[in-house]
Short mmCIF file of C-alpha atoms and ligand atoms in Angstrom, two decimals:
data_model
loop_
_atom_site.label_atom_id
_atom_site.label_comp_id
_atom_site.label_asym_id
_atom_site.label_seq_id
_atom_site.Cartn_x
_atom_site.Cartn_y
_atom_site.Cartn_z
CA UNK E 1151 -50.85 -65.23 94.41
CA UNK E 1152 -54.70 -65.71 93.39
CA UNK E 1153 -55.38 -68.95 91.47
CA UNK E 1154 -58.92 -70.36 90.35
CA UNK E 1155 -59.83 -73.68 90.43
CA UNK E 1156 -62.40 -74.35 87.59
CA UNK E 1157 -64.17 -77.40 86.52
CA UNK E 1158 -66.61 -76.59 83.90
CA UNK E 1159 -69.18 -78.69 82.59
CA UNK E 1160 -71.76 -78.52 79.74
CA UNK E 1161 -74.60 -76.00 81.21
CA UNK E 1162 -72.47 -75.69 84.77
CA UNK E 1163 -69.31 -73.84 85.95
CA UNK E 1164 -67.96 -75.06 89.72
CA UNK E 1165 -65.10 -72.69 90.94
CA UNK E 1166 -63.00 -72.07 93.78
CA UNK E 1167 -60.37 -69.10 94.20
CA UNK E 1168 -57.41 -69.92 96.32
CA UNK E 1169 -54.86 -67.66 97.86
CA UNK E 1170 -51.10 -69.44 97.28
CA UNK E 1171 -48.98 -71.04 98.55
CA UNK E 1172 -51.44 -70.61 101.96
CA UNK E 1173 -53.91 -73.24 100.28
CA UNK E 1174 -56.33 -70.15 101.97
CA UNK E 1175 -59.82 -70.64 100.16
CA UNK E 1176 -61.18 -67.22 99.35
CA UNK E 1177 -64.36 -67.65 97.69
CA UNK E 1178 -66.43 -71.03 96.00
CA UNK E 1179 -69.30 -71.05 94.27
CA UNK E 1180 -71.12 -72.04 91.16
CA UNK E 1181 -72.64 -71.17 88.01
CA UNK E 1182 -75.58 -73.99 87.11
CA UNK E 1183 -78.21 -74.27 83.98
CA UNK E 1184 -76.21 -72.56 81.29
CA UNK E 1185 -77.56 -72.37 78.28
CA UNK E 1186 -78.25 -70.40 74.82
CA UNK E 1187 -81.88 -71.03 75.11
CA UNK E 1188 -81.97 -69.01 78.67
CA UNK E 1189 -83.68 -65.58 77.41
CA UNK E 1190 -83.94 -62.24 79.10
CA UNK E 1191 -87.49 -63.41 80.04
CA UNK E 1192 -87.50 -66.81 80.29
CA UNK E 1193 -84.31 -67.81 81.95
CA UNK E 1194 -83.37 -71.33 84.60
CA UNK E 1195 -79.83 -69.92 85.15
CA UNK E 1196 -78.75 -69.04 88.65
CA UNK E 1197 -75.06 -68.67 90.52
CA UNK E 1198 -74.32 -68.99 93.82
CA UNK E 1199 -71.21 -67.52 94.67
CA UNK E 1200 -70.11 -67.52 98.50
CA UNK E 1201 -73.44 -66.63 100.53
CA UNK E 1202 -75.07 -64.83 97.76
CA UNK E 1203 -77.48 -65.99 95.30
CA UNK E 1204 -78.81 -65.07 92.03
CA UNK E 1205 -80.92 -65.68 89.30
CA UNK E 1206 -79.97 -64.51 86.08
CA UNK E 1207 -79.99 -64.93 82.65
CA UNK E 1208 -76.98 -66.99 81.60
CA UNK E 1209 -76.18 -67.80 77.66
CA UNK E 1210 -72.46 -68.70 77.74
CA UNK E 1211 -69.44 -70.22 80.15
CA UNK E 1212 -67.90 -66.50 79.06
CA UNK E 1213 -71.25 -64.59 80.69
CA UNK E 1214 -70.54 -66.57 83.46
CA UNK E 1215 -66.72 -66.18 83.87
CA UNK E 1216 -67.19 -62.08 83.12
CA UNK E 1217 -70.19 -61.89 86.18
CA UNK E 1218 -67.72 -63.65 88.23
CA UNK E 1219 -64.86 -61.66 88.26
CA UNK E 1220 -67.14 -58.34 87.79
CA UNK E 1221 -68.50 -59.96 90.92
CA UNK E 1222 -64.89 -60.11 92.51
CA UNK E 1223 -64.08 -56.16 91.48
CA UNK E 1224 -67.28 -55.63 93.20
CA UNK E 1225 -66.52 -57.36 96.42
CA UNK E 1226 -63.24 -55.62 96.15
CA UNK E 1227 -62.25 -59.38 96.48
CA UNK E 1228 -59.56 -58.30 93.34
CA UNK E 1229 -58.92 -54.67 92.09
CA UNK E 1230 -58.95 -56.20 88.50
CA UNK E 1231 -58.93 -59.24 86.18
CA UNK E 1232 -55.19 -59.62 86.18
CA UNK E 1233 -55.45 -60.09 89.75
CA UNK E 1234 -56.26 -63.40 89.33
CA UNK E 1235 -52.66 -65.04 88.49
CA UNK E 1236 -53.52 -68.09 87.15
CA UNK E 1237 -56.68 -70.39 86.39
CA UNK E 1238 -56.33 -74.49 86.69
CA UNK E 1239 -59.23 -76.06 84.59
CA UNK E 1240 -60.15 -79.56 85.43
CA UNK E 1241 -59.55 -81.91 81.83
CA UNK E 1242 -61.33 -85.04 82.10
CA UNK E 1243 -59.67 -86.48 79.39
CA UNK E 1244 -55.52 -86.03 78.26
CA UNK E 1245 -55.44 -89.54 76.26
CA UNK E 1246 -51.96 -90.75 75.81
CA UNK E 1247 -50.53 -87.25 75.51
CA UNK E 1248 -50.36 -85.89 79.31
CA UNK E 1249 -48.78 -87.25 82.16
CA UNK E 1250 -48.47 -83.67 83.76
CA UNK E 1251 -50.21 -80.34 83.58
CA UNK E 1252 -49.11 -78.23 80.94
CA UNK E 1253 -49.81 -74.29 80.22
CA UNK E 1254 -52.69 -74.55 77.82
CA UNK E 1255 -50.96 -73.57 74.39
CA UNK E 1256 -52.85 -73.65 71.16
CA UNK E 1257 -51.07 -77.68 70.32
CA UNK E 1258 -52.29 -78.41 74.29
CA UNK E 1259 -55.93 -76.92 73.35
CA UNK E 1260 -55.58 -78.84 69.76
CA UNK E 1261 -55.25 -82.02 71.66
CA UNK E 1262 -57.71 -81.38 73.97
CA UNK E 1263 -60.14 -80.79 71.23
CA UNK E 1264 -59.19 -84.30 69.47
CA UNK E 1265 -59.62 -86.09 72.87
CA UNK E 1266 -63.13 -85.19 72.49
CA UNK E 1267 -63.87 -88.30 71.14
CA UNK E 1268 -63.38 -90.17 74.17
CA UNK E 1269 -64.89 -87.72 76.46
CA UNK E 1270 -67.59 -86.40 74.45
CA UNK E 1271 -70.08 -85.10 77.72
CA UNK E 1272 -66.66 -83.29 79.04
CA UNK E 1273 -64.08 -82.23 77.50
CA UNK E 1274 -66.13 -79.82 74.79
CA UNK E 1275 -67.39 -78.20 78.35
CA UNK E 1276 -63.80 -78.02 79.61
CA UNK E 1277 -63.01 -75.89 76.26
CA UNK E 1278 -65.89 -73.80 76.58
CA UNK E 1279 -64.50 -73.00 80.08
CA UNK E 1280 -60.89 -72.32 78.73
CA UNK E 1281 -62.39 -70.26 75.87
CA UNK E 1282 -64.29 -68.10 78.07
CA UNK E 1283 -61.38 -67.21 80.52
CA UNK E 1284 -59.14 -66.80 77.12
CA UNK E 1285 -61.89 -64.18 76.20
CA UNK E 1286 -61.94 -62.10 78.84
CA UNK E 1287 -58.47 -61.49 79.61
CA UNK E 1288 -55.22 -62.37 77.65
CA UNK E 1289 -52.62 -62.10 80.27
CA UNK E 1290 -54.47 -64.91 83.13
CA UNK E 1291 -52.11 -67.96 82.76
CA UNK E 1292 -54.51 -70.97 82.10
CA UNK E 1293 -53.56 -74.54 83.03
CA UNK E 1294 -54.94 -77.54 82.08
CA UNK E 1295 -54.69 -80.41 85.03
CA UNK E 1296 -55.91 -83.81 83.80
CA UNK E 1297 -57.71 -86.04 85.34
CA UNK E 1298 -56.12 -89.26 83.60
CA UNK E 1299 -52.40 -87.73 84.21
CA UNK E 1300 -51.84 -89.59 87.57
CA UNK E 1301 -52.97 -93.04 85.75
CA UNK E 1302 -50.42 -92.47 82.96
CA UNK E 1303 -47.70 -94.68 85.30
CA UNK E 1304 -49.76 -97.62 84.65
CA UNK E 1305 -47.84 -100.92 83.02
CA UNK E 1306 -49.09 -102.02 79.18
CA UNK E 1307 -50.37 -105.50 80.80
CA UNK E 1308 -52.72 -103.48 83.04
CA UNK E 1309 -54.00 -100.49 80.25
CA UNK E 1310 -54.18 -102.81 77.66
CA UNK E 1311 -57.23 -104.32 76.56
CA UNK E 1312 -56.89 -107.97 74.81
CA UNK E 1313 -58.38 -106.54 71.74
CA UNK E 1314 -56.83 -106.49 68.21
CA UNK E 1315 -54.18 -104.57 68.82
CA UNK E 1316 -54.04 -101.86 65.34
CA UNK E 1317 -57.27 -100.43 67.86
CA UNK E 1318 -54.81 -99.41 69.91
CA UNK E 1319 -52.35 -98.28 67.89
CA UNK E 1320 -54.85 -96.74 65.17
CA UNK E 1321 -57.03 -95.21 67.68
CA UNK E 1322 -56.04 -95.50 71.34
CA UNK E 1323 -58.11 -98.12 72.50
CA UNK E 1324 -56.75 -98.42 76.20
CA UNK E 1325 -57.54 -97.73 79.98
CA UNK E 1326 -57.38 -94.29 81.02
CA UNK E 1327 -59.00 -94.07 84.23
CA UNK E 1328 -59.93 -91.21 85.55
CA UNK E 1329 -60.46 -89.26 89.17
CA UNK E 1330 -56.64 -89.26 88.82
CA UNK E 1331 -56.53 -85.93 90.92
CA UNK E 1332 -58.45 -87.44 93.61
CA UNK E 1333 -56.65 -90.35 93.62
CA UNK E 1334 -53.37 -88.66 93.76
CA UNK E 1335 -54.11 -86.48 96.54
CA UNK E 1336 -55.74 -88.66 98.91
CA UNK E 1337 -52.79 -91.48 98.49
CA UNK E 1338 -50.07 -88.81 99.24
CA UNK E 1339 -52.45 -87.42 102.13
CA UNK E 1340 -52.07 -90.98 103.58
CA UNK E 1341 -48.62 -91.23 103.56
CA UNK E 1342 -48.68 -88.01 105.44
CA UNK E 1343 -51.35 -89.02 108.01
CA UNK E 1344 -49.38 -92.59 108.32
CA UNK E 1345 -45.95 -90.37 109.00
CA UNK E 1346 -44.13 -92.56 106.39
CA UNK E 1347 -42.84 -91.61 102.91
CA UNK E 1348 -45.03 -92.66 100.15
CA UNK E 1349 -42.28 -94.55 98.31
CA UNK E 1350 -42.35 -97.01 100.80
CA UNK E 1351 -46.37 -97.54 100.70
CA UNK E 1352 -48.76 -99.47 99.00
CA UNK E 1353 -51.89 -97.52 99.27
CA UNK E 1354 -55.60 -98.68 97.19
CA UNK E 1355 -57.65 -95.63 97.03
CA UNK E 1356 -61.37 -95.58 96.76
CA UNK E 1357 -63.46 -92.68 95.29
CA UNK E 1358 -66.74 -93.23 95.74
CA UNK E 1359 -69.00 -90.74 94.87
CA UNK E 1360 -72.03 -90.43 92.06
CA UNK E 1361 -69.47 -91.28 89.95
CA UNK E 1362 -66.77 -93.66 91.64
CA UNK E 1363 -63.54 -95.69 90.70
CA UNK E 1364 -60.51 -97.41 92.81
CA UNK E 1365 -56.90 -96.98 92.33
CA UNK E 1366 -53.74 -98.97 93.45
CA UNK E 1367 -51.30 -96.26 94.34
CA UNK E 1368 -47.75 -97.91 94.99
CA UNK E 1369 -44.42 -96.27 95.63
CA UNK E 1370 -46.90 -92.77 94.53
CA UNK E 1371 -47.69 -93.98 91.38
CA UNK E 1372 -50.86 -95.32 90.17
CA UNK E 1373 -50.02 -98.94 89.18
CA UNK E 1374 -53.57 -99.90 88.38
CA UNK E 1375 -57.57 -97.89 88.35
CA UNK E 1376 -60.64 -99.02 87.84
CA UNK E 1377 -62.16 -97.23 85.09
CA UNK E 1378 -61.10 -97.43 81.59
CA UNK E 1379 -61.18 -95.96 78.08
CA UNK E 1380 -63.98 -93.95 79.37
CA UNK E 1381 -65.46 -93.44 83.40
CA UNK E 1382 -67.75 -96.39 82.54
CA UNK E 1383 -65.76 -99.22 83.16
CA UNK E 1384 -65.15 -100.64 87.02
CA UNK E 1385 -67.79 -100.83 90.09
CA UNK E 1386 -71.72 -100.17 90.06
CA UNK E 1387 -71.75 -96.17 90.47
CA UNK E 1388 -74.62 -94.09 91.06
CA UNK E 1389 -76.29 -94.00 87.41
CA UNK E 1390 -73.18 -96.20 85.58
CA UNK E 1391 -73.28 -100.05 85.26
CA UNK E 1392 -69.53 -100.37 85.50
CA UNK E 1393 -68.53 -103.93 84.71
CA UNK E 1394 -70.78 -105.99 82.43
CA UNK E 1395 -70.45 -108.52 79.58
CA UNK E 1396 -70.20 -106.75 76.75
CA UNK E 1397 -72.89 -109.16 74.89
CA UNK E 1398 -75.49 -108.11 76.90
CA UNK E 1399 -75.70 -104.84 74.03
CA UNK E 1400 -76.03 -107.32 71.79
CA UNK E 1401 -78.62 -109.61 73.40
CA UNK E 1402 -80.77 -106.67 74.08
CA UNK E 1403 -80.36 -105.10 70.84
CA UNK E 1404 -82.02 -108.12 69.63
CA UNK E 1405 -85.11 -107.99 71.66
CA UNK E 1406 -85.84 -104.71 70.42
CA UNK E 1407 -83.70 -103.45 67.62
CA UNK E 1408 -85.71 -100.26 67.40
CA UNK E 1409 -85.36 -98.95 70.81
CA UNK E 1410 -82.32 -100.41 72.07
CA UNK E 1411 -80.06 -98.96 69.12
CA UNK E 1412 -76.00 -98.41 70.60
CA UNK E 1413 -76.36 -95.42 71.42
CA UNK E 1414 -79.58 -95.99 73.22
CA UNK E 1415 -77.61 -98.87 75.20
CA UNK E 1416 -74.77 -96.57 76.50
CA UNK E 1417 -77.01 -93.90 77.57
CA UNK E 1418 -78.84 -96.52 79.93
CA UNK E 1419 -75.65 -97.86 80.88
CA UNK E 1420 -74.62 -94.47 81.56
CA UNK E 1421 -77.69 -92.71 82.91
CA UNK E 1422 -79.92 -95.15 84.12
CA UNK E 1423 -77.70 -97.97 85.57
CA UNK E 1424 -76.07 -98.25 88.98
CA UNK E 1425 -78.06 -97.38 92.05
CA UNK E 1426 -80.93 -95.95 90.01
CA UNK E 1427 -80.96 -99.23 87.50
CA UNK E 1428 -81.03 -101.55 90.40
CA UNK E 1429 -83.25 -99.61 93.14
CA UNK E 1430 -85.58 -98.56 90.49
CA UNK E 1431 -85.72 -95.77 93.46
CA UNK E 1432 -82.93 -93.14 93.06
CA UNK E 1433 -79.16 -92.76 91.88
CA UNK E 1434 -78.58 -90.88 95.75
CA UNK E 1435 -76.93 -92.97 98.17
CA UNK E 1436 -78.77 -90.91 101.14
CA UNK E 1437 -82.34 -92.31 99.43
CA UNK E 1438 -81.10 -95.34 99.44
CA UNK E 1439 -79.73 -95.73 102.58
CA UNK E 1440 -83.11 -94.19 103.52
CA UNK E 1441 -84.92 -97.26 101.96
CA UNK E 1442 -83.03 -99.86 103.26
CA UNK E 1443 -85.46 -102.81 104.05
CA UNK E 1444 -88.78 -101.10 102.71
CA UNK E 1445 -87.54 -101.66 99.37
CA UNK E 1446 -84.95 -104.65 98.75
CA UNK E 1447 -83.90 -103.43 95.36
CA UNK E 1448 -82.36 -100.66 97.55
CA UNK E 1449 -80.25 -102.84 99.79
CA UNK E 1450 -79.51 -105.14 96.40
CA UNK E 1451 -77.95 -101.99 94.43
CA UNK E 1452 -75.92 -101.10 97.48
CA UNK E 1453 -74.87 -105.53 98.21
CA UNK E 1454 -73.71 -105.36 94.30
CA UNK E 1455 -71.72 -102.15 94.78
CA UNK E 1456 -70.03 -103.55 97.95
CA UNK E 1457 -69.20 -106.49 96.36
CA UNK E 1458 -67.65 -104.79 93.61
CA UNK E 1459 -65.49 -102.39 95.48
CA UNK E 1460 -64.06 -105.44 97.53
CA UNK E 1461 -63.34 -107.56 94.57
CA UNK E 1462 -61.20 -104.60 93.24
CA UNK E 1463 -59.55 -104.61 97.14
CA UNK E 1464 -58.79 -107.95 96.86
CA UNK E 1465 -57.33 -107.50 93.24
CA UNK E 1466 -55.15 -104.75 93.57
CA UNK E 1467 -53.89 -106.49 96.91
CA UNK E 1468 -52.64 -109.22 95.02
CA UNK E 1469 -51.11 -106.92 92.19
CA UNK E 1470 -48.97 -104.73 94.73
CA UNK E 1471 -47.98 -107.54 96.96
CA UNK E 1472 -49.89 -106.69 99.73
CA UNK E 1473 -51.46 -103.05 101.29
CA UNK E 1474 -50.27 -100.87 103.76
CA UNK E 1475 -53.51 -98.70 103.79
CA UNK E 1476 -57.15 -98.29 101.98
CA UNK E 1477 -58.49 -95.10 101.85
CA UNK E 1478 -62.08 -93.63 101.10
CA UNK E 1479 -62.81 -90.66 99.81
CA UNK E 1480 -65.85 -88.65 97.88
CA UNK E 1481 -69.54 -87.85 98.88
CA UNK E 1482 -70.06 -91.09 99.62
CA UNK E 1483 -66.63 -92.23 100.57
CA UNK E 1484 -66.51 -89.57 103.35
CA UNK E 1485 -69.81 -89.60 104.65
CA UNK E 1486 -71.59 -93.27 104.48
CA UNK E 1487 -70.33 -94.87 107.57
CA UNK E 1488 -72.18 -98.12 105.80
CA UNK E 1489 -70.45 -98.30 102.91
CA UNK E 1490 -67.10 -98.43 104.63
CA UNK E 1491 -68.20 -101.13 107.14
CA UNK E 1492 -69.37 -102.80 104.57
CA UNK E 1493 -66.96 -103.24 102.06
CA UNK E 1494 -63.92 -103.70 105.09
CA UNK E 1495 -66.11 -106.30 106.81
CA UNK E 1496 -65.51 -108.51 102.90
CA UNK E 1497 -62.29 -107.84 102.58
CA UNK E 1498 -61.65 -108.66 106.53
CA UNK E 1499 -59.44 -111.84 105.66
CA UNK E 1500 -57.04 -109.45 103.80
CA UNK E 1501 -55.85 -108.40 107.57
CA UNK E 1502 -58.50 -105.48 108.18
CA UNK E 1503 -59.84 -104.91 111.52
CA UNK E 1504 -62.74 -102.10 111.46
CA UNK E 1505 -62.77 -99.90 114.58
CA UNK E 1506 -67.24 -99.94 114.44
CA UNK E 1507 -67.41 -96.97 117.18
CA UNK E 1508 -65.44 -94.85 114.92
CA UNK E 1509 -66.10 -95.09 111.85
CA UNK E 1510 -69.76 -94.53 112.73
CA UNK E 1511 -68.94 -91.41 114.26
CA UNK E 1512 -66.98 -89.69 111.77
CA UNK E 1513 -68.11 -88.24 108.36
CA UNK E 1514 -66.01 -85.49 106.22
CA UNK E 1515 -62.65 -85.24 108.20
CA UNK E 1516 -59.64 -86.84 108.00
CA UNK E 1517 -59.83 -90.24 110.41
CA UNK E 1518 -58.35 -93.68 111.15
CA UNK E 1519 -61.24 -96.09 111.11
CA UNK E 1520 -59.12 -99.62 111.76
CA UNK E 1521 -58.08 -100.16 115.24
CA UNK E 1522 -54.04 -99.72 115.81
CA UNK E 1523 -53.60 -103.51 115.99
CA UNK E 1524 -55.36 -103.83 112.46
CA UNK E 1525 -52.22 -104.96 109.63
CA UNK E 1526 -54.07 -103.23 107.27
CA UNK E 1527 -54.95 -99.45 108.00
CA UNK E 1528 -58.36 -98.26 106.86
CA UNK E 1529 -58.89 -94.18 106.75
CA UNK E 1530 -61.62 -91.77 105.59
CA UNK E 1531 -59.87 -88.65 103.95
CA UNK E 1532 -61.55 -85.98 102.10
CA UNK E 1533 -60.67 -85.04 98.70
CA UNK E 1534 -59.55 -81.61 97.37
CA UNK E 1535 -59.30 -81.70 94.12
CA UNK E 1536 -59.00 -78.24 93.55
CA UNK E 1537 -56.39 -77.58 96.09
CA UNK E 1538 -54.46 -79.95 93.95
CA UNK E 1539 -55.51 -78.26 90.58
CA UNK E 1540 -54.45 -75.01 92.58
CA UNK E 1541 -51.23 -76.22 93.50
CA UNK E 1542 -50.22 -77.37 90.22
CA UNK E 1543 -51.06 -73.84 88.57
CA UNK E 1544 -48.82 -72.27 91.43
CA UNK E 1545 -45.73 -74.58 90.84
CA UNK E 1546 -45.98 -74.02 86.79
CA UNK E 1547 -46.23 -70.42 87.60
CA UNK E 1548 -43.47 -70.32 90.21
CA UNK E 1549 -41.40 -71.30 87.54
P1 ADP V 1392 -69.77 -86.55 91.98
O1 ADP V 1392 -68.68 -85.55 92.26
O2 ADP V 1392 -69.31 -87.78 91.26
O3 ADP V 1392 -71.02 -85.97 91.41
P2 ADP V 1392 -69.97 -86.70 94.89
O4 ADP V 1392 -68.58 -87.04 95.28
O5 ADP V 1392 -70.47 -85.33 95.13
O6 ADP V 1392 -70.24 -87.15 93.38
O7 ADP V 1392 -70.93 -87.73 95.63
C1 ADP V 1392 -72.31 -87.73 95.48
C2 ADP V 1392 -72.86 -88.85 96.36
O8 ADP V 1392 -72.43 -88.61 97.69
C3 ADP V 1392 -74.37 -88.94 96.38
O9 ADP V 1392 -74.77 -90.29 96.23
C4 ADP V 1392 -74.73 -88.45 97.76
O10 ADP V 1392 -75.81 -89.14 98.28
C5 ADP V 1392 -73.50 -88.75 98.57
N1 ADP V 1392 -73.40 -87.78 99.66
C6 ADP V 1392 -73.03 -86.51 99.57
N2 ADP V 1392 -73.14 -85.89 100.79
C7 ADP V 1392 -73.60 -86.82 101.63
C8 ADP V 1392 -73.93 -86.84 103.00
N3 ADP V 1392 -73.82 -85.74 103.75
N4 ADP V 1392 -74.37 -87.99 103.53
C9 ADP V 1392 -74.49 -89.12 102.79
N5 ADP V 1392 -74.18 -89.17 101.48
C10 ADP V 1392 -73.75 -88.03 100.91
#
């Protein structure tokens, strides 16, 4: 069985076509620069598919979605569209209403289109990438996997917000978190690593990546995550704040009504916060780590980050009772060897003892970084999220 692993976003398209149930990756690639205003002339669109690149003029996700699978019939990859069996789209967003995937109906795509609201940068992508697969062939199964359906386990005293409470019942004001994917496969990846069933663990996961939250996975479910109503909420990310006092909108709306209007305020704290906000250099860790001690803002955004992340530890160690395991996972996650020393040398008194010479060494591949006397186990395990979003499709299919 042939299922696609799509996560489309406003002018992009990221895919990856996986041969079930051998979790056998046939072909990745992506679509980038999407947009009506790219002209037969005049045009920024490219894809990259496998080894092979192209530019081309690109209008809509369904231009994209048809030169993909024409690309497929080409490469004799498929023999037609209904080849493909099934396509899992990423959904940043399911609100209150999903705590599963679900076959995307017209009432599932109705929903998704009211969650909007709350995800307004993704989930109008993730219908454009639904819409085009819908338009070019009626009989591939699509499934919508949600990135908030893992979170869904979580207790009212942690989603809650203290805030009057008809904006929660009135309009969903709660914690959503999100990464929930991520979250969900790296904790159940531990408990295979650790040879011991996940009901028995308490496991805090940390994504850390552009974008980047922390999750306190016990007994497999999510019992607490660090973002909220929307991805803004928790640590310092690459261009997010996370975590502020609200009031500070306020205060600087003050200084300068004019420019600092709302909506100006949350695109800073979304755009140009973070890494970026603090470094005044870049919102990559790799420049960062790069500028280390030239430029102190540098090592600053990085201290506040690390600082962050460990608080969280720390938190969620106290919630569960303890931890059996912390895991790191993401671009960063998986490939700064300083960011895990870093944030396991604060939360040392917990019971974690870092194995240096290891975790230095390893980047991208599954690995114990604690040494085997360490209470606490630490490990670096790279996240498939689309292997999950595949897997999900097959089982719904299966059925
Ligand atoms: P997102 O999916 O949220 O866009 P990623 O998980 O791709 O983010 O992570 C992007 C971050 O990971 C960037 O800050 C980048 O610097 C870092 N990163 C990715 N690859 C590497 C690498 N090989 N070495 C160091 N950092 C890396």
């Amino acid at each position: 069985m042939k299922i696609m692993a799509v996560n489309a976003g406003s002018s992009s398209l990221k895919f990856k076509l996986i041969e079930m149930p051998s979790e056998k990756v046939i072909v990745k690639g992506l679509f980038e620069s999407i947009s009506k205003k790219n002209t037969e002339e005049n045009f920024t669109s490219k894809y990259k598919i496998g080894n092979d690149e192209c530019n081309v003029p690109i209008r809509t996700h369904t231009e994209a979605v048809k030169i993909l699978l024409d690309y497929l019939i080409d490469k004799k990859i498929i023999k037609s569209y209904d080849e493909i069996d099934g396509v899992g789209h990423r959904i940043v967003q399911g609100g209150k209403y999903f705590d599963k995937s679900e076959v995307i109906t017209k009432d599932v795509e109705a929903k998704i289109e009211e969650l909007c609201l709350l995800a307004p940068l993704h989930n109008p992508a993730h219908l454009d990438g639904i819409r085009a697969f819908q338009n070019i062939s009626k009989n591939i199964v699509n499934v919508a996997v949600f990135d908030t359906a893992f979170h869904q386990t979580m207790a009212p005293d942690t989603y809650m917000y203290a805030l009057p409470y008809e904006w929660y019942e009135k309009y969903g004001v709660r914690k959503y978190g999100a990464h929930g994917t991520s979250h969900k496969y790296v904790a159940y990846k531990c408990a295979e690593v650790m040879k011991r069933p996940i009901e028995d663990l308490k496991i805090i996961t940390c994504h850390i990546g552009n974008g980047a939250s922390i999750s306190a996975v016990k007994g497999g479910k999510c019992v607490d995550t660090s973002m909220g109503l929307t991805p803004l909420e928790g640590i310092p990310m690459g261009t997010r704040s996370g975590n502020i006092d609200p009031a500070v909108l306020e205060y600087m709306n003050q200084i300068d009504p004019e420019k600092y209007t709302i909506k100006e305020l949350l695109r800073i704290l979304n755009r140009e916060s973070g890494y970026l906000g603090v470094s005044c250099c870049s919102n990559d860790s790799r420049e960062i780590e790069a500028n280390l001690d030239k430029n102190p803002l540098c090592n600053l955004a990085l201290d506040i980050q690390y600082k962050r992340i460990a608080d969280y530890i720390g938190s969620y160690y106290v919630h569960m009772g303890g931890a059996d395991a912390i895991v790191f996972t993401a671009g960063i996650g998986e490939n700064s060897s300083r960011l895990r020393r870093e944030v396991l040398k604060r939360v040392a008194v917990l019971g974690v003892e870092l194995d240096e010479e290891v975790n230095n060494k390893v980047r991208g591949e599954i690995a114990e970084i604690t040494k085997p006397s360490s209470p606490i186990k630490a490990f670096l395990i790279p996240t498939e999220e689309e292997l999950m979003i595949a897997r999900d499709v097959y089982e719904i299919i299966k059925k």
